Amino acid sequence: MATYLKNKLKGSSKPTASVNQSSVSDTVLSEDEFHDASEEALPVQTFLHPDAHVDGGLAFVDKQLLESQRAAVLQLMKEAGKKLLTGNIDLVNFSVPVKMFEPRSYLQKLADVWVYPNYIAQAADAVDPVERMRLVITWFVAGLQHVFQSWRKPFNPILGETWQAQLSDGTVMYMEQLSHHPPVTAFHMIGAGQKYVFHGTSQPDVSFKTNAIKTAAKGYRRLTFADGGCIEIEYPVYIMRGIVYTAMPRGECVGSAKFVDPANRLTCSIEFGRVEGASNPLLQRSDSFQGHICSTDAPLQSTSFTDAASQGWCPGSSASELTAHVAYMKQAA
């Protein structure tokens, strides 16, 4: 596992920073302590990502790329004119300098955060619904660091464009661009041994205002397990701060990520940001997060395709169309 993480994590060569330099002995938390974690249960010394920004989030450490991106942003600001002063600019449908792009499509970038399938595989084997929810949340949070690994905008896919990939454990991914305006991508990820299927649609909403770029992914995301269990996921907002004016820009998640297990009446909302009233330095960072897995006596409504459409463009037939397309690509492969 350590080798796997070493190969996946990317960062600068600077020494890893720690929140507190005080020494601490190894601490093993019991199962009960994990489910009822408190501030006191956190280790005194906590190591951060090599590119962790002092104010929270990941820092933009590539100075050469930063200069190139800032020059492109200044050019964009000149072309945008008064739009910058009156409100947000939708970068998805706005012509931007080509130097701002990375040599990949959004179909490829969408999968950057899904590189730890071992956690979902464990969730598929879990019998306890709470344990399953916990593992799914672990998988989700573990991949968020890869959101800001390139610091460049991917190219918008053309209508009908497809992309497929396979992870080392046998997990396969299929992507297809269903709509150009607005841009909507359908995805279908099948776990090794068909233990689970992660599918849905993503409609990116990218805006630029003053000194930050914000990305919100509309659509629906559903993780279905072989035993019939299902967890629905709602993504947080990604934001890159200090693009123009600060010495070192940073990227982080804001808002909340939500998880719903309708059948077992479980919900969880992960809130990103400083934990109010916390004394631990780790929880005072803006990239901290907290949440609780809660149960309710009232039945939970599973998100339908119609409900998902209110969050973003989502055709009622997209799931069947994508399933058929996946079957076709599997046969072709």
mmCIF file of C-alpha atoms in Angstrom:
data_model
loop_
_atom_site.group_PDB
_atom_site.id
_atom_site.type_symbol
_atom_site.label_atom_id
_atom_site.label_comp_id
_atom_site.label_asym_id
_atom_site.label_seq_id
_atom_site.Cartn_x
_atom_site.Cartn_y
_atom_site.Cartn_z
ATOM 1 C CA MET A 1 0.000 0.000 0.000
ATOM 2 C CA ALA A 2 2.852 2.400 0.811
ATOM 3 C CA THR A 3 4.377 1.801 -2.619
ATOM 4 C CA TYR A 4 1.006 2.388 -4.271
ATOM 5 C CA LEU A 5 0.568 5.720 -2.502
ATOM 6 C CA LYS A 6 4.128 6.761 -3.302
ATOM 7 C CA ASN A 7 3.511 6.185 -6.992
ATOM 8 C CA LYS A 8 0.216 8.067 -6.960
ATOM 9 C CA LEU A 9 1.068 11.128 -4.870
ATOM 10 C CA LYS A 10 2.725 14.027 -6.640
ATOM 11 C CA GLY A 11 4.387 16.971 -4.968
ATOM 12 C CA SER A 12 7.446 19.150 -4.730
ATOM 13 C CA SER A 13 10.797 17.979 -3.402
ATOM 14 C CA LYS A 14 10.671 20.239 -0.365
ATOM 15 C CA PRO A 15 10.578 18.567 3.086
ATOM 16 C CA THR A 16 7.173 17.562 4.367
ATOM 17 C CA ALA A 17 5.778 20.139 6.769
ATOM 18 C CA SER A 18 4.125 19.272 10.042
ATOM 19 C CA VAL A 19 1.422 21.115 11.920
ATOM 20 C CA ASN A 20 3.122 20.701 15.280
ATOM 21 C CA GLN A 21 6.745 19.773 15.833
ATOM 22 C CA SER A 22 6.173 18.225 19.268
ATOM 23 C CA SER A 23 7.143 14.585 19.488
ATOM 24 C CA VAL A 24 4.427 11.995 19.885
ATOM 25 C CA SER A 25 4.355 8.243 20.340
ATOM 26 C CA ASP A 26 2.517 6.000 17.931
ATOM 27 C CA THR A 27 -1.187 5.918 18.729
ATOM 28 C CA VAL A 28 -3.617 3.200 17.665
ATOM 29 C CA LEU A 29 -7.292 4.112 17.811
ATOM 30 C CA SER A 30 -9.862 1.471 18.602
ATOM 31 C CA GLU A 31 -12.900 0.907 16.410
ATOM 32 C CA ASP A 32 -15.119 2.835 18.830
ATOM 33 C CA GLU A 33 -12.750 5.779 18.865
ATOM 34 C CA PHE A 34 -12.751 5.892 15.083
ATOM 35 C CA HIS A 35 -16.528 6.104 14.871
ATOM 36 C CA ASP A 36 -16.665 8.776 17.582
ATOM 37 C CA ALA A 37 -13.530 10.747 16.772
ATOM 38 C CA SER A 38 -12.928 13.922 18.712
ATOM 39 C CA GLU A 39 -10.344 16.683 18.568
ATOM 40 C CA GLU A 40 -8.452 15.030 21.449
ATOM 41 C CA ALA A 41 -8.096 11.833 19.392
ATOM 42 C CA LEU A 42 -6.066 13.615 16.703
ATOM 43 C CA PRO A 43 -2.294 13.065 16.824
ATOM 44 C CA VAL A 44 -0.188 15.930 18.148
ATOM 45 C CA GLN A 45 2.076 15.745 15.101
ATOM 46 C CA THR A 46 0.373 15.645 11.719
ATOM 47 C CA PHE A 47 2.286 15.592 8.439
ATOM 48 C CA LEU A 48 0.945 17.506 5.471
ATOM 49 C CA HIS A 49 1.237 17.099 1.706
ATOM 50 C CA PRO A 50 4.628 18.331 0.372
ATOM 51 C CA ASP A 51 2.831 21.152 -1.468
ATOM 52 C CA ALA A 52 0.579 22.166 1.435
ATOM 53 C CA HIS A 53 0.035 25.933 1.529
ATOM 54 C CA VAL A 54 0.534 27.664 4.868
ATOM 55 C CA ASP A 55 -3.006 29.082 4.649
ATOM 56 C CA GLY A 56 -4.570 25.762 3.657
ATOM 57 C CA GLY A 57 -5.019 23.786 0.459
ATOM 58 C CA LEU A 58 -2.323 22.950 -2.091
ATOM 59 C CA ALA A 59 0.141 25.609 -3.239
ATOM 60 C CA PHE A 60 0.963 26.433 -6.866
ATOM 61 C CA VAL A 61 4.705 25.693 -6.611
ATOM 62 C CA ASP A 62 5.633 25.537 -10.318
ATOM 63 C CA LYS A 63 6.878 29.111 -10.829
ATOM 64 C CA GLN A 64 7.409 28.774 -14.585
ATOM 65 C CA LEU A 65 3.877 27.471 -15.118
ATOM 66 C CA LEU A 66 2.517 30.148 -12.774
ATOM 67 C CA GLU A 67 4.070 32.925 -14.874
ATOM 68 C CA SER A 68 2.605 31.413 -18.033
ATOM 69 C CA GLN A 69 -0.850 31.048 -16.495
ATOM 70 C CA ARG A 70 -0.839 34.572 -15.101
ATOM 71 C CA ALA A 71 0.078 35.998 -18.506
ATOM 72 C CA ALA A 72 -2.873 34.087 -19.979
ATOM 73 C CA VAL A 73 -5.212 35.331 -17.234
ATOM 74 C CA LEU A 74 -4.160 38.940 -17.849
ATOM 75 C CA GLN A 75 -4.868 38.460 -21.540
ATOM 76 C CA LEU A 76 -8.258 37.020 -20.654
ATOM 77 C CA MET A 77 -8.980 40.000 -18.404
ATOM 78 C CA LYS A 78 -8.227 42.417 -21.234
ATOM 79 C CA GLU A 79 -10.547 40.569 -23.601
ATOM 80 C CA ALA A 80 -13.312 40.176 -21.024
ATOM 81 C CA GLY A 81 -13.358 43.854 -20.141
ATOM 82 C CA LYS A 82 -16.407 44.968 -18.186
ATOM 83 C CA LYS A 83 -17.668 41.417 -17.647
ATOM 84 C CA LEU A 84 -15.065 40.979 -14.922
ATOM 85 C CA LEU A 85 -16.441 43.978 -13.045
ATOM 86 C CA THR A 86 -20.116 43.082 -13.353
ATOM 87 C CA GLY A 87 -20.046 39.427 -12.352
ATOM 88 C CA ASN A 88 -18.709 35.937 -12.984
ATOM 89 C CA ILE A 89 -17.391 34.754 -16.318
ATOM 90 C CA ASP A 90 -18.328 31.240 -17.381
ATOM 91 C CA LEU A 91 -14.978 29.824 -18.504
ATOM 92 C CA VAL A 92 -16.609 26.746 -20.014
ATOM 93 C CA ASN A 93 -18.265 28.750 -22.791
ATOM 94 C CA PHE A 94 -15.720 31.565 -22.962
ATOM 95 C CA SER A 95 -12.790 31.593 -25.372
ATOM 96 C CA VAL A 96 -9.558 31.504 -23.358
ATOM 97 C CA PRO A 97 -5.882 31.586 -24.459
ATOM 98 C CA VAL A 98 -4.616 28.161 -25.495
ATOM 99 C CA LYS A 99 -1.633 28.419 -23.121
ATOM 100 C CA MET A 100 -4.068 27.945 -20.222
ATOM 101 C CA PHE A 101 -4.902 24.392 -21.349
ATOM 102 C CA GLU A 102 -3.284 21.091 -20.503
ATOM 103 C CA PRO A 103 -2.925 18.497 -23.307
ATOM 104 C CA ARG A 104 -5.878 16.441 -22.076
ATOM 105 C CA SER A 105 -9.630 16.342 -22.424
ATOM 106 C CA TYR A 106 -12.081 16.890 -19.561
ATOM 107 C CA LEU A 107 -13.018 13.224 -19.968
ATOM 108 C CA GLN A 108 -9.545 12.286 -18.758
ATOM 109 C CA LYS A 109 -9.314 14.868 -15.988
ATOM 110 C CA LEU A 110 -12.655 13.745 -14.581
ATOM 111 C CA ALA A 111 -11.063 10.438 -13.532
ATOM 112 C CA ASP A 112 -8.068 11.966 -11.727
ATOM 113 C CA VAL A 113 -9.686 11.617 -8.303
ATOM 114 C CA TRP A 114 -10.785 7.981 -8.747
ATOM 115 C CA VAL A 115 -7.368 6.374 -8.315
ATOM 116 C CA TYR A 116 -7.893 4.578 -4.992
ATOM 117 C CA PRO A 117 -10.384 1.823 -5.919
ATOM 118 C CA ASN A 118 -9.156 -0.442 -3.101
ATOM 119 C CA TYR A 119 -11.356 1.511 -0.684
ATOM 120 C CA ILE A 120 -14.487 0.972 -2.779
ATOM 121 C CA ALA A 121 -13.617 -2.714 -3.130
ATOM 122 C CA GLN A 122 -13.487 -2.944 0.662
ATOM 123 C CA ALA A 123 -16.788 -1.067 0.855
ATOM 124 C CA ALA A 124 -18.339 -3.616 -1.515
ATOM 125 C CA ASP A 125 -17.306 -6.428 0.848
ATOM 126 C CA ALA A 126 -18.533 -4.618 3.971
ATOM 127 C CA VAL A 127 -21.649 -6.015 5.638
ATOM 128 C CA ASP A 128 -22.190 -3.116 8.056
ATOM 129 C CA PRO A 129 -23.803 -0.148 6.191
ATOM 130 C CA VAL A 130 -21.953 2.350 8.420
ATOM 131 C CA GLU A 131 -18.616 0.708 7.636
ATOM 132 C CA ARG A 132 -19.478 0.808 3.939
ATOM 133 C CA MET A 133 -20.332 4.497 4.136
ATOM 134 C CA ARG A 134 -17.093 5.205 6.005
ATOM 135 C CA LEU A 135 -14.983 3.466 3.353
ATOM 136 C CA VAL A 136 -16.741 5.283 0.505
ATOM 137 C CA ILE A 137 -16.059 8.624 2.198
ATOM 138 C CA THR A 138 -12.412 7.597 2.683
ATOM 139 C CA TRP A 139 -12.128 6.815 -1.044
ATOM 140 C CA PHE A 140 -13.710 10.130 -1.961
ATOM 141 C CA VAL A 141 -11.588 12.339 0.314
ATOM 142 C CA ALA A 142 -8.335 10.503 -0.516
ATOM 143 C CA GLY A 143 -8.615 11.440 -4.184
ATOM 144 C CA LEU A 144 -9.355 15.152 -3.746
ATOM 145 C CA GLN A 145 -5.660 16.079 -3.675
ATOM 146 C CA HIS A 146 -5.444 15.168 -7.375
ATOM 147 C CA VAL A 147 -7.919 17.891 -8.349
ATOM 148 C CA PHE A 148 -5.069 20.411 -8.346
ATOM 149 C CA GLN A 149 -2.252 18.282 -9.726
ATOM 150 C CA SER A 150 -2.011 20.029 -13.118
ATOM 151 C CA TRP A 151 -3.145 23.644 -12.487
ATOM 152 C CA ARG A 152 -4.314 23.921 -16.084
ATOM 153 C CA LYS A 153 -7.679 23.771 -17.802
ATOM 154 C CA PRO A 154 -8.539 20.623 -19.795
ATOM 155 C CA PHE A 155 -9.906 20.944 -23.330
ATOM 156 C CA ASN A 156 -13.672 20.740 -23.755
ATOM 157 C CA PRO A 157 -14.594 17.367 -25.317
ATOM 158 C CA ILE A 158 -16.335 17.316 -28.685
ATOM 159 C CA LEU A 159 -19.843 15.893 -28.883
ATOM 160 C CA GLY A 160 -19.720 12.096 -28.916
ATOM 161 C CA GLU A 161 -16.090 11.939 -27.792
ATOM 162 C CA THR A 162 -15.270 8.840 -25.723
ATOM 163 C CA TRP A 163 -12.410 7.788 -23.494
ATOM 164 C CA GLN A 164 -11.764 4.598 -21.578
ATOM 165 C CA ALA A 165 -9.089 3.508 -19.112
ATOM 166 C CA GLN A 166 -8.179 0.641 -16.804
ATOM 167 C CA LEU A 167 -6.593 0.805 -13.358
ATOM 168 C CA SER A 168 -3.999 -1.669 -12.111
ATOM 169 C CA ASP A 169 -6.572 -3.645 -10.095
ATOM 170 C CA GLY A 170 -8.789 -4.249 -13.137
ATOM 171 C CA THR A 171 -11.219 -1.381 -12.595
ATOM 172 C CA VAL A 172 -12.388 -0.010 -15.951
ATOM 173 C CA MET A 173 -13.713 3.473 -16.764
ATOM 174 C CA TYR A 174 -15.823 4.642 -19.698
ATOM 175 C CA MET A 175 -16.548 8.283 -20.497
ATOM 176 C CA GLU A 176 -18.689 9.878 -23.195
ATOM 177 C CA GLN A 177 -19.599 13.487 -24.004
ATOM 178 C CA LEU A 178 -23.396 13.621 -24.225
ATOM 179 C CA SER A 179 -23.876 17.340 -24.811
ATOM 180 C CA HIS A 180 -21.725 20.231 -26.010
ATOM 181 C CA HIS A 181 -23.842 23.210 -24.843
ATOM 182 C CA PRO A 182 -24.064 22.829 -21.942
ATOM 183 C CA PRO A 183 -21.106 20.424 -21.645
ATOM 184 C CA VAL A 184 -22.278 17.170 -20.064
ATOM 185 C CA THR A 185 -20.131 14.073 -19.586
ATOM 186 C CA ALA A 186 -21.471 10.618 -18.723
ATOM 187 C CA PHE A 187 -19.210 8.205 -16.854
ATOM 188 C CA HIS A 188 -19.402 4.529 -15.954
ATOM 189 C CA MET A 189 -16.767 2.889 -13.738
ATOM 190 C CA ILE A 190 -16.902 -0.866 -13.131
ATOM 191 C CA GLY A 191 -14.913 -2.282 -10.220
ATOM 192 C CA ALA A 192 -12.749 -5.379 -10.400
ATOM 193 C CA GLY A 193 -14.906 -8.493 -10.267
ATOM 194 C CA GLN A 194 -17.930 -6.280 -10.934
ATOM 195 C CA LYS A 195 -18.246 -5.662 -7.192
ATOM 196 C CA TYR A 196 -19.560 -2.152 -7.823
ATOM 197 C CA VAL A 197 -20.523 0.349 -10.516
ATOM 198 C CA PHE A 198 -19.968 4.091 -10.169
ATOM 199 C CA HIS A 199 -21.962 6.018 -12.757
ATOM 200 C CA GLY A 200 -23.502 9.397 -13.400
ATOM 201 C CA THR A 201 -23.104 12.666 -15.264
ATOM 202 C CA SER A 202 -20.901 15.702 -14.744
ATOM 203 C CA GLN A 203 -21.664 19.223 -15.937
ATOM 204 C CA PRO A 204 -18.783 21.554 -14.984
ATOM 205 C CA ASP A 205 -19.585 25.153 -14.143
ATOM 206 C CA VAL A 206 -16.300 27.101 -14.158
ATOM 207 C CA SER A 207 -16.320 30.795 -13.298
ATOM 208 C CA PHE A 208 -13.673 33.494 -12.881
ATOM 209 C CA LYS A 209 -14.095 36.534 -10.677
ATOM 210 C CA THR A 210 -11.510 39.008 -9.354
ATOM 211 C CA ASN A 211 -8.683 36.769 -8.110
ATOM 212 C CA ALA A 212 -10.131 33.252 -8.084
ATOM 213 C CA ILE A 213 -11.393 30.472 -10.337
ATOM 214 C CA LYS A 214 -14.272 28.361 -9.029
ATOM 215 C CA THR A 215 -15.497 25.008 -10.359
ATOM 216 C CA ALA A 216 -18.790 23.355 -9.416
ATOM 217 C CA ALA A 217 -19.703 20.015 -10.972
ATOM 218 C CA LYS A 218 -23.459 19.656 -11.443
ATOM 219 C CA GLY A 219 -25.113 16.350 -12.263
ATOM 220 C CA TYR A 220 -25.687 13.113 -10.364
ATOM 221 C CA ARG A 221 -23.296 10.386 -9.115
ATOM 222 C CA ARG A 222 -24.377 6.993 -7.890
ATOM 223 C CA LEU A 223 -22.294 4.132 -6.488
ATOM 224 C CA THR A 224 -24.133 0.800 -6.752
ATOM 225 C CA PHE A 225 -22.845 -2.416 -5.199
ATOM 226 C CA ALA A 226 -23.334 -6.015 -6.329
ATOM 227 C CA ASP A 227 -25.573 -6.760 -3.313
ATOM 228 C CA GLY A 228 -27.983 -3.996 -4.373
ATOM 229 C CA GLY A 229 -26.710 -1.334 -1.988
ATOM 230 C CA CYS A 230 -26.417 2.210 -3.274
ATOM 231 C CA ILE A 231 -24.751 5.451 -2.134
ATOM 232 C CA GLU A 232 -25.383 8.763 -3.877
ATOM 233 C CA ILE A 233 -22.655 11.415 -3.843
ATOM 234 C CA GLU A 234 -22.700 15.187 -4.233
ATOM 235 C CA TYR A 235 -19.373 16.930 -4.874
ATOM 236 C CA PRO A 236 -18.006 20.059 -3.128
ATOM 237 C CA VAL A 237 -16.810 23.180 -4.959
ATOM 238 C CA TYR A 238 -13.191 23.482 -6.114
ATOM 239 C CA ILE A 239 -11.573 26.895 -5.930
ATOM 240 C CA MET A 240 -8.180 28.280 -6.943
ATOM 241 C CA ARG A 241 -7.318 31.439 -5.020
ATOM 242 C CA GLY A 242 -4.760 34.146 -5.703
ATOM 243 C CA ILE A 243 -4.404 33.448 -9.416
ATOM 244 C CA VAL A 244 -3.357 37.032 -10.230
ATOM 245 C CA TYR A 245 -2.332 38.964 -7.130
ATOM 246 C CA THR A 246 -0.701 36.702 -4.532
ATOM 247 C CA ALA A 247 2.850 35.354 -4.444
ATOM 248 C CA MET A 248 1.718 31.721 -4.241
ATOM 249 C CA PRO A 249 -1.822 30.759 -5.354
ATOM 250 C CA ARG A 250 -3.530 27.814 -3.730
ATOM 251 C CA GLY A 251 -6.341 25.401 -4.448
ATOM 252 C CA GLU A 252 -8.801 23.840 -2.036
ATOM 253 C CA CYS A 253 -12.302 22.476 -1.617
ATOM 254 C CA VAL A 254 -15.090 24.580 -0.121
ATOM 255 C CA GLY A 255 -18.686 23.887 0.793
ATOM 256 C CA SER A 256 -19.727 20.313 1.445
ATOM 257 C CA ALA A 257 -19.746 16.814 0.004
ATOM 258 C CA LYS A 258 -22.888 14.802 0.674
ATOM 259 C CA PHE A 259 -23.437 11.044 0.833
ATOM 260 C CA VAL A 260 -26.819 9.326 1.000
ATOM 261 C CA ASP A 261 -27.661 5.630 1.478
ATOM 262 C CA PRO A 262 -31.465 5.625 0.960
ATOM 263 C CA ALA A 263 -32.046 1.931 1.705
ATOM 264 C CA ASN A 264 -30.285 2.052 5.085
ATOM 265 C CA ARG A 265 -31.427 5.605 5.863
ATOM 266 C CA LEU A 266 -27.888 6.887 6.330
ATOM 267 C CA THR A 267 -26.588 10.339 5.427
ATOM 268 C CA CYS A 268 -23.303 12.155 5.816
ATOM 269 C CA SER A 269 -22.304 15.724 5.035
ATOM 270 C CA ILE A 270 -18.565 16.447 4.950
ATOM 271 C CA GLU A 271 -18.001 20.157 5.574
ATOM 272 C CA PHE A 272 -14.757 21.680 4.281
ATOM 273 C CA GLY A 273 -13.151 24.589 6.123
ATOM 274 C CA ARG A 274 -11.820 25.615 9.506
ATOM 275 C CA VAL A 275 -13.478 23.883 12.447
ATOM 276 C CA GLU A 276 -14.893 26.648 14.612
ATOM 277 C CA GLY A 277 -13.639 26.574 18.185
ATOM 278 C CA ALA A 278 -10.981 23.914 17.523
ATOM 279 C CA SER A 279 -7.610 24.315 19.246
ATOM 280 C CA ASN A 280 -5.723 21.677 17.238
ATOM 281 C CA PRO A 281 -3.656 23.447 14.512
ATOM 282 C CA LEU A 282 -4.729 20.873 11.948
ATOM 283 C CA LEU A 283 -8.391 21.778 12.400
ATOM 284 C CA GLN A 284 -7.632 25.488 12.147
ATOM 285 C CA ARG A 285 -6.505 25.121 8.523
ATOM 286 C CA SER A 286 -8.959 26.083 5.788
ATOM 287 C CA ASP A 287 -8.549 22.646 4.196
ATOM 288 C CA SER A 288 -9.782 20.801 7.279
ATOM 289 C CA PHE A 289 -13.028 18.875 7.082
ATOM 290 C CA GLN A 290 -15.522 17.347 9.473
ATOM 291 C CA GLY A 291 -18.668 15.284 9.216
ATOM 292 C CA HIS A 292 -20.976 12.806 10.891
ATOM 293 C CA ILE A 293 -22.654 9.659 9.608
ATOM 294 C CA CYS A 294 -26.272 9.970 10.700
ATOM 295 C CA SER A 295 -29.262 7.662 10.622
ATOM 296 C CA THR A 296 -32.883 8.689 10.341
ATOM 297 C CA ASP A 297 -36.145 6.931 11.060
ATOM 298 C CA ALA A 298 -37.804 8.577 8.066
ATOM 299 C CA PRO A 299 -37.422 6.948 4.626
ATOM 300 C CA LEU A 300 -34.937 8.725 2.352
ATOM 301 C CA GLN A 301 -35.833 9.584 -1.217
ATOM 302 C CA SER A 302 -33.390 8.264 -3.801
ATOM 303 C CA THR A 303 -32.439 10.862 -6.413
ATOM 304 C CA SER A 304 -34.253 10.184 -9.672
ATOM 305 C CA PHE A 305 -33.066 11.275 -13.105
ATOM 306 C CA THR A 306 -35.695 14.024 -12.990
ATOM 307 C CA ASP A 307 -34.443 15.257 -9.615
ATOM 308 C CA ALA A 308 -30.872 15.225 -10.901
ATOM 309 C CA ALA A 309 -31.912 17.377 -13.837
ATOM 310 C CA SER A 310 -32.650 20.222 -11.450
ATOM 311 C CA GLN A 311 -28.969 20.196 -10.463
ATOM 312 C CA GLY A 312 -27.783 20.157 -14.048
ATOM 313 C CA TRP A 313 -28.668 18.919 -17.529
ATOM 314 C CA CYS A 314 -29.428 15.207 -17.391
ATOM 315 C CA PRO A 315 -31.464 13.344 -20.062
ATOM 316 C CA GLY A 316 -33.781 10.698 -18.695
ATOM 317 C CA SER A 317 -32.381 8.095 -21.069
ATOM 318 C CA SER A 318 -28.689 8.779 -20.395
ATOM 319 C CA ALA A 319 -28.213 5.770 -18.097
ATOM 320 C CA SER A 320 -29.572 3.234 -20.583
ATOM 321 C CA GLU A 321 -27.705 4.893 -23.446
ATOM 322 C CA LEU A 322 -24.430 4.784 -21.548
ATOM 323 C CA THR A 323 -24.935 1.170 -20.427
ATOM 324 C CA ALA A 324 -25.497 0.132 -24.024
ATOM 325 C CA HIS A 325 -22.445 2.106 -25.129
ATOM 326 C CA VAL A 326 -20.290 0.477 -22.433
ATOM 327 C CA ALA A 327 -21.426 -2.976 -23.541
ATOM 328 C CA TYR A 328 -20.539 -2.087 -27.120
ATOM 329 C CA MET A 329 -17.053 -0.847 -26.174
ATOM 330 C CA LYS A 330 -16.410 -3.979 -24.065
ATOM 331 C CA GLN A 331 -17.232 -6.170 -27.032
ATOM 332 C CA ALA A 332 -15.043 -4.054 -29.326
ATOM 333 C CA ALA A 333 -12.135 -4.312 -26.886
#
